[in-house]
Short mmCIF file of C-alpha atoms and ligand atoms in Angstrom, two decimals:
data_model
loop_
_atom_site.label_atom_id
_atom_site.label_comp_id
_atom_site.label_asym_id
_atom_site.label_seq_id
_atom_site.Cartn_x
_atom_site.Cartn_y
_atom_site.Cartn_z
CA MET A 1 266.07 -21.33 20.98
CA ASN A 2 265.73 -18.56 23.11
CA GLU A 3 262.83 -16.22 22.63
CA ILE A 4 265.27 -13.08 22.85
CA GLY A 5 268.99 -13.84 21.89
CA VAL A 6 271.81 -13.37 24.73
CA SER A 7 274.21 -11.21 25.04
CA GLU A 8 277.84 -11.18 23.66
CA GLU A 9 279.60 -12.16 26.60
CA GLU A 10 277.33 -14.80 27.27
CA ILE A 11 277.83 -16.15 23.84
CA PHE A 12 281.50 -16.19 24.52
CA THR A 13 281.47 -17.81 27.87
CA LEU A 14 279.33 -20.61 26.15
CA LEU A 15 281.94 -21.00 23.46
CA ASP A 16 284.88 -21.12 25.62
CA ASN A 17 283.10 -23.70 27.89
CA ALA A 18 282.86 -25.32 24.65
CA LYS A 19 286.25 -24.86 23.47
CA LYS A 20 287.70 -26.32 26.78
CA LYS A 21 285.77 -29.71 25.72
CA ASP A 22 287.78 -29.97 22.75
CA PHE A 23 291.27 -31.67 22.78
CA ARG A 24 294.23 -29.35 21.98
CA TYR A 25 296.06 -30.79 18.89
CA GLN A 26 299.29 -31.05 21.17
CA ARG A 27 297.80 -34.41 22.51
CA VAL A 28 296.53 -35.61 19.30
CA LEU A 29 298.54 -38.19 17.55
CA SER A 30 295.77 -39.74 15.44
CA SER A 31 294.50 -36.72 13.27
CA MET A 32 295.45 -35.84 9.84
CA CYS A 33 294.32 -32.26 10.54
CA THR A 34 296.08 -29.65 12.36
CA TYR A 35 296.41 -25.81 13.21
CA PRO A 36 295.64 -23.96 10.03
CA HIS A 37 298.70 -21.74 9.14
CA GLU A 38 297.82 -18.15 10.50
CA ILE A 39 297.82 -16.70 7.03
CA ALA A 40 295.10 -19.27 6.20
CA VAL A 41 292.97 -18.15 9.21
CA LYS A 42 293.23 -14.33 7.98
CA ALA A 43 292.52 -15.23 4.43
CA HIS A 44 289.64 -17.24 5.23
CA MET A 45 288.02 -14.56 7.49
CA GLN A 46 288.49 -12.10 4.74
CA PHE A 47 286.28 -13.96 2.83
CA ILE A 48 284.16 -15.68 5.18
CA GLU A 49 280.88 -14.47 2.96
CA SER A 50 281.98 -15.88 -0.34
CA ASN A 51 280.12 -18.21 -1.89
CA MET A 52 281.72 -20.41 -4.57
CA GLY A 53 278.36 -22.00 -5.68
CA ASP A 54 277.63 -18.74 -7.31
CA PHE A 55 281.27 -17.93 -8.50
CA GLY A 56 279.82 -15.12 -11.33
CA LEU A 57 279.37 -13.04 -7.97
CA PHE A 58 282.72 -13.74 -6.66
CA ARG A 59 284.84 -13.59 -9.23
CA GLY A 60 288.04 -12.33 -7.65
CA THR A 61 287.75 -15.63 -5.19
CA HIS A 62 287.20 -17.83 -8.20
CA GLU A 63 290.29 -16.25 -9.67
CA MET A 64 292.01 -17.77 -6.91
CA GLU A 65 290.27 -21.03 -6.98
CA LYS A 66 291.56 -21.37 -10.72
CA GLU A 67 295.31 -20.27 -9.72
CA ILE A 68 295.34 -23.21 -6.83
CA ILE A 69 294.13 -25.81 -9.82
CA LEU A 70 297.07 -24.26 -11.92
CA MET A 71 299.69 -24.34 -9.16
CA LEU A 72 298.63 -27.94 -8.37
CA GLY A 73 298.75 -29.03 -11.88
CA GLU A 74 302.22 -27.65 -12.09
CA ILE A 75 303.65 -29.61 -9.16
CA TYR A 76 301.70 -32.71 -10.49
CA GLY A 77 302.70 -32.21 -13.92
CA CYS A 78 299.98 -31.12 -15.79
CA SER A 79 299.26 -27.89 -17.46
CA SER A 80 295.75 -28.96 -18.94
CA VAL A 81 294.35 -29.35 -15.60
CA GLU A 82 290.57 -28.97 -14.41
CA GLY A 83 289.20 -28.70 -11.11
CA TYR A 84 287.53 -27.58 -8.07
CA LEU A 85 287.95 -27.02 -4.57
CA THR A 86 285.63 -29.69 -2.43
CA THR A 87 285.02 -30.13 1.16
CA GLY A 88 287.61 -32.76 1.56
CA GLY A 89 289.05 -36.10 0.13
CA THR A 90 285.61 -37.74 0.77
CA GLU A 91 283.71 -35.47 -1.78
CA SER A 92 286.63 -35.76 -4.02
CA ASN A 93 286.57 -39.29 -4.35
CA ILE A 94 282.74 -39.29 -4.82
CA GLN A 95 283.07 -37.17 -7.41
CA ALA A 96 286.45 -38.86 -9.27
CA VAL A 97 284.24 -42.14 -9.00
CA ARG A 98 281.11 -40.43 -10.20
CA ALA A 99 282.84 -39.14 -13.18
CA MET A 100 284.19 -42.44 -14.19
CA ARG A 101 281.17 -44.02 -14.03
CA ASN A 102 279.10 -41.48 -15.56
CA PHE A 103 281.89 -41.76 -18.41
CA SER A 104 281.31 -45.38 -18.90
CA ARG A 105 277.68 -45.04 -18.84
CA ASP A 106 277.50 -42.37 -21.33
CA LYS A 107 279.57 -43.80 -23.83
CA GLY A 108 277.46 -47.01 -23.40
CA SER A 109 280.14 -49.51 -21.78
CA TYR A 110 277.78 -51.31 -19.85
CA ASP A 111 274.02 -51.59 -19.49
CA SER A 112 272.73 -49.14 -16.70
CA SER A 113 269.53 -51.03 -16.81
CA LYS A 114 271.07 -54.59 -16.07
CA VAL A 115 274.35 -54.21 -14.65
CA ARG A 116 275.95 -52.52 -11.43
CA PRO A 117 279.11 -51.05 -12.82
CA ASN A 118 282.34 -51.70 -10.48
CA ILE A 119 285.49 -49.96 -9.59
CA VAL A 120 288.77 -51.69 -8.12
CA VAL A 121 290.81 -50.25 -5.24
CA PRO A 122 293.21 -51.26 -2.66
CA ALA A 123 291.94 -53.07 0.34
CA SER A 124 293.55 -49.87 2.08
CA ALA A 125 291.50 -47.73 0.32
CA HIS A 126 289.67 -44.88 3.03
CA PHE A 127 286.25 -45.72 4.11
CA SER A 128 284.78 -42.88 1.93
CA PHE A 129 284.88 -45.85 -0.47
CA ASP A 130 282.15 -47.59 0.97
CA LYS A 131 279.92 -44.54 1.21
CA ILE A 132 280.65 -44.42 -2.68
CA SER A 133 279.61 -47.82 -3.20
CA ASP A 134 276.14 -47.08 -1.32
CA ILE A 135 275.73 -43.38 -3.15
CA LEU A 136 276.82 -44.26 -6.59
CA ASP A 137 275.34 -47.82 -6.38
CA VAL A 138 278.62 -49.27 -8.02
CA ASP A 139 280.22 -52.32 -6.71
CA VAL A 140 283.86 -51.49 -4.84
CA ARG A 141 286.15 -54.51 -5.59
CA LYS A 142 288.89 -54.52 -3.04
CA ALA A 143 292.46 -55.84 -4.27
CA ASP A 144 294.90 -57.38 -1.93
CA LEU A 145 297.86 -55.93 -0.40
CA ASP A 146 301.43 -57.14 -0.09
CA ASN A 147 303.71 -57.20 3.05
CA ASP A 148 304.42 -53.50 2.86
CA MET A 149 300.90 -52.57 2.49
CA LYS A 150 301.12 -51.60 -0.77
CA VAL A 151 298.24 -52.79 -3.19
CA SER A 152 299.48 -55.96 -4.99
CA VAL A 153 299.06 -55.27 -9.21
CA PRO A 154 297.90 -58.87 -10.27
CA SER A 155 295.23 -58.91 -7.69
CA MET A 156 294.10 -55.82 -8.85
CA GLU A 157 294.07 -56.91 -12.62
CA SER A 158 292.20 -60.37 -11.43
CA LEU A 159 289.01 -58.24 -10.37
CA ILE A 160 288.85 -56.20 -13.25
CA ASP A 161 285.86 -57.35 -15.80
CA GLU A 162 284.00 -56.01 -18.44
CA ASN A 163 281.89 -53.98 -15.97
CA THR A 164 284.65 -51.92 -14.20
CA VAL A 165 284.39 -48.41 -14.96
CA GLY A 166 287.88 -47.16 -13.14
CA LEU A 167 290.93 -48.21 -11.03
CA VAL A 168 292.05 -46.38 -7.84
CA ALA A 169 295.65 -46.24 -6.22
CA ILE A 170 296.44 -44.33 -2.87
CA ALA A 171 299.55 -41.91 -2.58
CA GLY A 172 299.68 -42.09 1.24
CA SER A 173 297.29 -44.49 2.70
CA THR A 174 295.34 -43.28 5.95
CA GLU A 175 296.08 -45.76 7.69
CA PHE A 176 299.55 -46.62 7.16
CA GLY A 177 301.12 -43.62 4.71
CA GLN A 178 301.98 -46.12 2.22
CA VAL A 179 302.03 -45.40 -1.39
CA ASP A 180 300.83 -48.02 -3.91
CA PRO A 181 302.99 -49.09 -7.03
CA ILE A 182 301.37 -46.39 -9.00
CA VAL A 183 303.73 -46.72 -12.38
CA GLU A 184 302.50 -50.41 -12.87
CA ILE A 185 298.93 -49.46 -12.07
CA SER A 186 298.95 -46.59 -14.48
CA GLU A 187 300.13 -49.04 -17.11
CA LEU A 188 297.56 -51.34 -16.41
CA ALA A 189 294.84 -48.54 -16.56
CA ILE A 190 296.10 -47.93 -19.80
CA SER A 191 296.37 -51.46 -21.28
CA ARG A 192 292.73 -51.74 -19.88
CA SER A 193 291.60 -48.36 -21.26
CA LEU A 194 290.35 -47.62 -17.80
CA PRO A 195 290.46 -44.04 -15.95
CA LEU A 196 292.75 -44.07 -12.86
CA HIS A 197 291.77 -42.09 -9.66
CA ILE A 198 294.85 -41.10 -7.27
CA ASP A 199 293.41 -40.56 -3.53
CA ALA A 200 296.38 -38.25 -2.32
CA ALA A 201 294.14 -36.73 0.17
CA PHE A 202 296.75 -37.06 2.64
CA GLY A 203 300.10 -37.74 0.56
CA GLY A 204 299.54 -34.80 -1.97
CA PHE A 205 301.37 -32.06 0.09
CA ILE A 206 303.94 -34.49 1.31
CA LEU A 207 305.46 -36.74 -1.67
CA PRO A 208 306.44 -33.76 -4.07
CA PHE A 209 308.60 -32.25 -1.25
CA LEU A 210 310.34 -35.33 0.24
CA PRO A 211 313.79 -35.84 -0.88
CA VAL A 212 312.61 -39.41 -2.60
CA LYS A 213 310.76 -38.83 -5.52
CA TYR A 214 307.61 -41.20 -5.85
CA LYS A 215 305.73 -40.98 -8.82
CA PHE A 216 302.11 -40.59 -8.45
CA ASP A 217 301.03 -37.71 -10.49
CA PHE A 218 299.80 -36.58 -14.11
CA SER A 219 303.61 -37.43 -15.33
CA LEU A 220 302.19 -41.10 -15.30
CA PRO A 221 299.85 -41.14 -18.68
CA GLY A 222 297.34 -43.46 -17.09
CA ILE A 223 296.19 -41.04 -14.40
CA THR A 224 292.88 -39.22 -14.90
CA SER A 225 292.23 -37.59 -11.70
CA ILE A 226 293.74 -36.71 -8.14
CA ALA A 227 292.38 -36.00 -4.79
CA VAL A 228 294.58 -33.69 -2.61
CA ASP A 229 293.23 -32.29 0.77
CA PRO A 230 294.57 -28.81 1.70
CA HIS A 231 293.14 -29.03 4.90
CA LYS A 232 295.51 -31.75 5.91
CA MET A 233 299.33 -30.99 5.30
CA GLY A 234 298.54 -27.96 3.29
CA LEU A 235 298.12 -26.32 6.29
CA SER A 236 294.41 -24.70 4.92
CA THR A 237 291.67 -24.32 7.02
CA ILE A 238 288.83 -26.87 6.82
CA PRO A 239 287.00 -27.24 4.29
CA SER A 240 289.16 -27.54 1.85
CA GLY A 241 289.88 -30.83 -0.51
CA VAL A 242 290.95 -30.40 -4.31
CA LEU A 243 289.93 -32.29 -6.90
CA LEU A 244 291.57 -32.56 -10.27
CA PHE A 245 291.24 -33.78 -13.59
CA ARG A 246 294.16 -34.28 -16.29
CA ASP A 247 291.70 -32.52 -18.77
CA PHE A 248 287.89 -31.75 -19.29
CA GLU A 249 287.19 -35.55 -20.60
CA TYR A 250 285.92 -36.54 -17.15
CA ILE A 251 284.91 -33.88 -15.43
CA ASN A 252 282.57 -33.14 -18.44
CA HIS A 253 280.56 -36.17 -17.14
CA LEU A 254 279.60 -34.19 -13.89
CA ARG A 255 278.08 -31.38 -15.62
CA VAL A 256 274.57 -30.47 -14.32
CA HIS A 257 272.25 -27.29 -15.37
CA ALA A 258 271.97 -24.59 -12.90
CA PRO A 259 268.98 -22.52 -13.05
CA TYR A 260 268.51 -19.10 -10.91
CA LEU A 261 272.83 -18.55 -10.74
CA THR A 262 275.04 -15.99 -12.49
CA VAL A 263 276.97 -19.48 -13.84
CA ASP A 264 274.53 -21.91 -16.16
CA THR A 265 276.43 -25.16 -15.23
CA GLN A 266 277.87 -26.62 -11.76
CA TYR A 267 280.48 -29.66 -11.53
CA THR A 268 280.42 -29.65 -8.27
CA LEU A 269 278.66 -32.15 -5.64
CA THR A 270 277.73 -29.36 -3.03
CA GLY A 271 275.72 -26.38 -4.19
CA THR A 272 276.94 -23.28 -1.57
CA ARG A 273 281.00 -23.42 -1.38
CA SER A 274 283.26 -21.81 1.00
CA GLY A 275 285.18 -19.14 -0.42
CA GLY A 276 286.69 -18.62 2.72
CA ALA A 277 288.49 -22.08 2.21
CA VAL A 278 289.70 -21.16 -1.45
CA ALA A 279 291.42 -17.80 0.09
CA ALA A 280 292.81 -19.55 2.83
CA THR A 281 294.14 -22.19 0.54
CA TYR A 282 295.41 -19.76 -2.19
CA ALA A 283 296.98 -17.68 0.73
CA VAL A 284 298.61 -20.21 2.28
CA MET A 285 300.26 -21.77 -0.91
CA MET A 286 301.57 -18.50 -1.97
CA PHE A 287 302.65 -17.57 1.16
CA LEU A 288 304.97 -20.71 2.09
CA GLY A 289 305.76 -21.72 -1.69
CA LYS A 290 307.94 -25.25 -2.22
CA LYS A 291 310.39 -24.27 0.01
CA GLY A 292 308.04 -23.60 2.78
CA TYR A 293 306.13 -26.92 2.09
CA THR A 294 309.31 -28.75 2.09
CA GLU A 295 310.37 -27.15 5.57
CA VAL A 296 306.98 -28.35 7.01
CA VAL A 297 307.48 -32.25 5.45
CA ASN A 298 311.25 -32.04 6.89
CA LYS A 299 310.30 -31.30 10.15
CA CYS A 300 307.60 -33.77 10.27
CA MET A 301 309.89 -36.49 8.57
CA GLU A 302 312.69 -35.49 11.15
CA LEU A 303 309.96 -36.24 14.10
CA THR A 304 309.06 -39.25 12.38
CA ARG A 305 312.44 -40.77 12.23
CA TYR A 306 312.94 -39.82 15.97
CA LEU A 307 310.05 -41.63 17.18
CA VAL A 308 310.82 -44.30 15.26
CA LYS A 309 314.22 -44.67 16.76
CA LYS A 310 312.93 -43.98 20.33
CA VAL A 311 310.03 -46.60 20.08
CA GLN A 312 313.07 -49.38 18.71
CA SER A 313 315.29 -48.48 21.88
CA ILE A 314 312.20 -49.51 23.92
CA GLY A 315 311.76 -52.99 22.10
CA ILE A 316 308.67 -51.62 19.90
CA GLN A 317 308.98 -52.15 16.11
CA PRO A 318 307.13 -50.35 13.17
CA ALA A 319 304.79 -52.25 10.88
CA ILE A 320 306.31 -50.60 7.79
CA ASP A 321 309.34 -48.40 7.50
CA PRO A 322 307.63 -44.95 7.29
CA VAL A 323 307.06 -43.75 3.49
CA MET A 324 305.64 -40.46 5.27
CA ASN A 325 304.69 -39.03 8.83
CA VAL A 326 302.43 -41.98 9.58
CA VAL A 327 303.84 -44.06 12.03
CA THR A 328 301.94 -47.83 12.96
CA LEU A 329 303.62 -49.75 15.85
CA TYR A 330 303.30 -53.46 16.62
CA VAL A 331 302.45 -53.34 20.13
CA PRO A 332 300.88 -56.11 22.50
CA HIS A 333 297.02 -55.48 22.57
CA PRO A 334 296.80 -52.40 20.59
CA THR A 335 293.23 -51.56 21.28
CA SER A 336 293.75 -51.91 24.98
CA LEU A 337 296.84 -49.96 24.92
CA ARG A 338 294.92 -47.18 23.05
CA THR A 339 292.31 -47.03 25.75
CA ARG A 340 294.86 -46.78 28.44
CA LEU A 341 296.70 -43.95 26.46
CA CYS A 342 293.89 -41.84 26.17
CA ARG A 343 292.09 -42.37 29.60
CA GLU A 344 294.92 -42.42 31.77
CA TYR A 345 297.76 -40.40 29.74
CA ASP A 346 295.37 -38.15 27.88
CA TRP A 347 297.10 -39.21 24.57
CA HIS A 348 294.75 -39.66 21.50
CA VAL A 349 296.20 -42.23 19.08
CA SER A 350 294.39 -44.48 16.69
CA ILE A 351 294.77 -48.32 15.71
CA THR A 352 294.72 -49.77 12.34
CA GLN A 353 292.11 -52.51 11.34
CA ASN A 354 294.37 -55.14 9.69
CA PRO A 355 297.13 -55.83 10.72
CA LYS A 356 296.36 -54.44 14.19
CA ALA A 357 299.16 -51.31 15.18
CA LEU A 358 298.75 -48.57 16.96
CA ARG A 359 298.93 -45.58 14.56
CA ILE A 360 300.47 -42.17 15.02
CA VAL A 361 300.35 -39.34 12.59
CA ILE A 362 303.31 -37.05 13.19
CA MET A 363 301.60 -33.67 12.37
CA PRO A 364 303.24 -30.03 12.22
CA HIS A 365 301.74 -29.28 15.63
CA LEU A 366 304.21 -31.94 17.38
CA ASP A 367 307.61 -31.26 18.44
CA PHE A 368 310.75 -33.22 19.87
CA ASP A 369 309.48 -32.74 23.84
CA ILE A 370 305.93 -34.00 22.85
CA ILE A 371 307.38 -37.16 21.16
CA ASP A 372 309.48 -37.73 24.41
CA MET A 373 306.82 -37.42 26.93
CA PHE A 374 304.75 -39.81 24.54
CA VAL A 375 307.07 -42.36 24.42
CA ASP A 376 307.38 -42.01 28.23
CA ASP A 377 304.07 -42.74 28.74
CA LEU A 378 303.71 -45.15 26.34
CA GLU A 379 306.88 -47.09 28.03
CA LYS A 380 304.53 -47.04 31.38
CA ALA A 381 301.36 -48.23 29.73
CA LEU A 382 303.32 -51.21 28.32
CA LYS A 383 304.46 -52.04 31.78
CA ALA A 384 301.19 -51.56 33.53
C1 LIG B 401 291.82 -38.05 4.99
C2 LIG B 401 291.50 -38.93 3.76
C3 LIG B 401 290.19 -38.79 3.08
C4 LIG B 401 289.19 -38.67 3.56
O1 LIG B 401 289.61 -36.99 3.65
P1 LIG B 401 288.43 -35.98 4.06
O2 LIG B 401 288.74 -34.78 4.06
O3 LIG B 401 288.20 -36.34 5.77
O4 LIG B 401 286.77 -36.25 3.69
C5 LIG B 401 290.41 -40.08 1.85
N1 LIG B 401 291.46 -40.68 1.58
C6 LIG B 401 292.19 -40.38 2.01
C7 LIG B 401 293.65 -41.31 1.77
C8 LIG B 401 292.75 -39.84 3.46
O5 LIG B 401 294.14 -39.41 4.05
#
């Protein structure tokens, strides 16, 4: 660190230089994040100092957080909803599994001194579940997928035993954008008296606004918690995730006594939390409304269909028929193609693990011209 600080002008030169090294989203077809809505940015700046870790001091921000939870509860069919804003899907998933584990432990359904509890998740679960296994010391059992990359319910069922503390299903998988058979999984959870967490980190701001209705929310009685990320398709600022519980039963098992604060208990994983992200999420949800999000989703789906048609015309097939704005393509040698697209054409795409396919996420920062340019380069890169 400098002994004496540098001038504002020099700082902004440094910042501008750093910014130049960042990729612009217009060339990024691999991310589930995008430019936040400008309303969200303004709101974030207005509440930049607000700390939700001590929300007794920031009552106005806290009221907005409660409003976000209620708005999402309404969309997801639950008026008794409880929850809070997290840093994203990873934290939401950690806390959901922690609540399940503590619930079973506290009621003595397994002997925590002897056995390691387990959860059953789809093989397509986000890698945050590998962190969860390590942090929470739970065994994460991965159930098989079918040909459409949806989890097999019989496979899930076969992995449940007396030390299972909960189930997880995905509404919009990270790699394929697929939705698991959640109606059946909800029934399985009820028949085995297990909590069921839905990871809708990506899909949560898409599925309610699609013309085809998928059942993935609290209207299914087996679902106990849902993770959804406003900083993905919600167009809010980073870090904005939301963890929702059907009611107080499970979140209560996350309670920790908080000394020195204006509030005496905390249910969150982190202490200090961004009030800016709360304001941003509240502002963009209020501003767009259901109609605004429907337009965002429609645009992304229109671009998704356009991309699929274009690549099919050059002989490339999608791995699954896209449910949402994620396109996975069977191409020869996807790993080296990805590298070539990046090095020679400045496109940032990703690849799926199993089966290997090129993965493209159609976020709101893309348009028809960008898709045209990308497919032209893809064709060239394939010929090379
Ligand atoms: C993005 C994503 C996550 C992780 O969210 P972060 O905000 O990156 O922590 C978890 N689950 C799914 C399905 C996701 O798409």
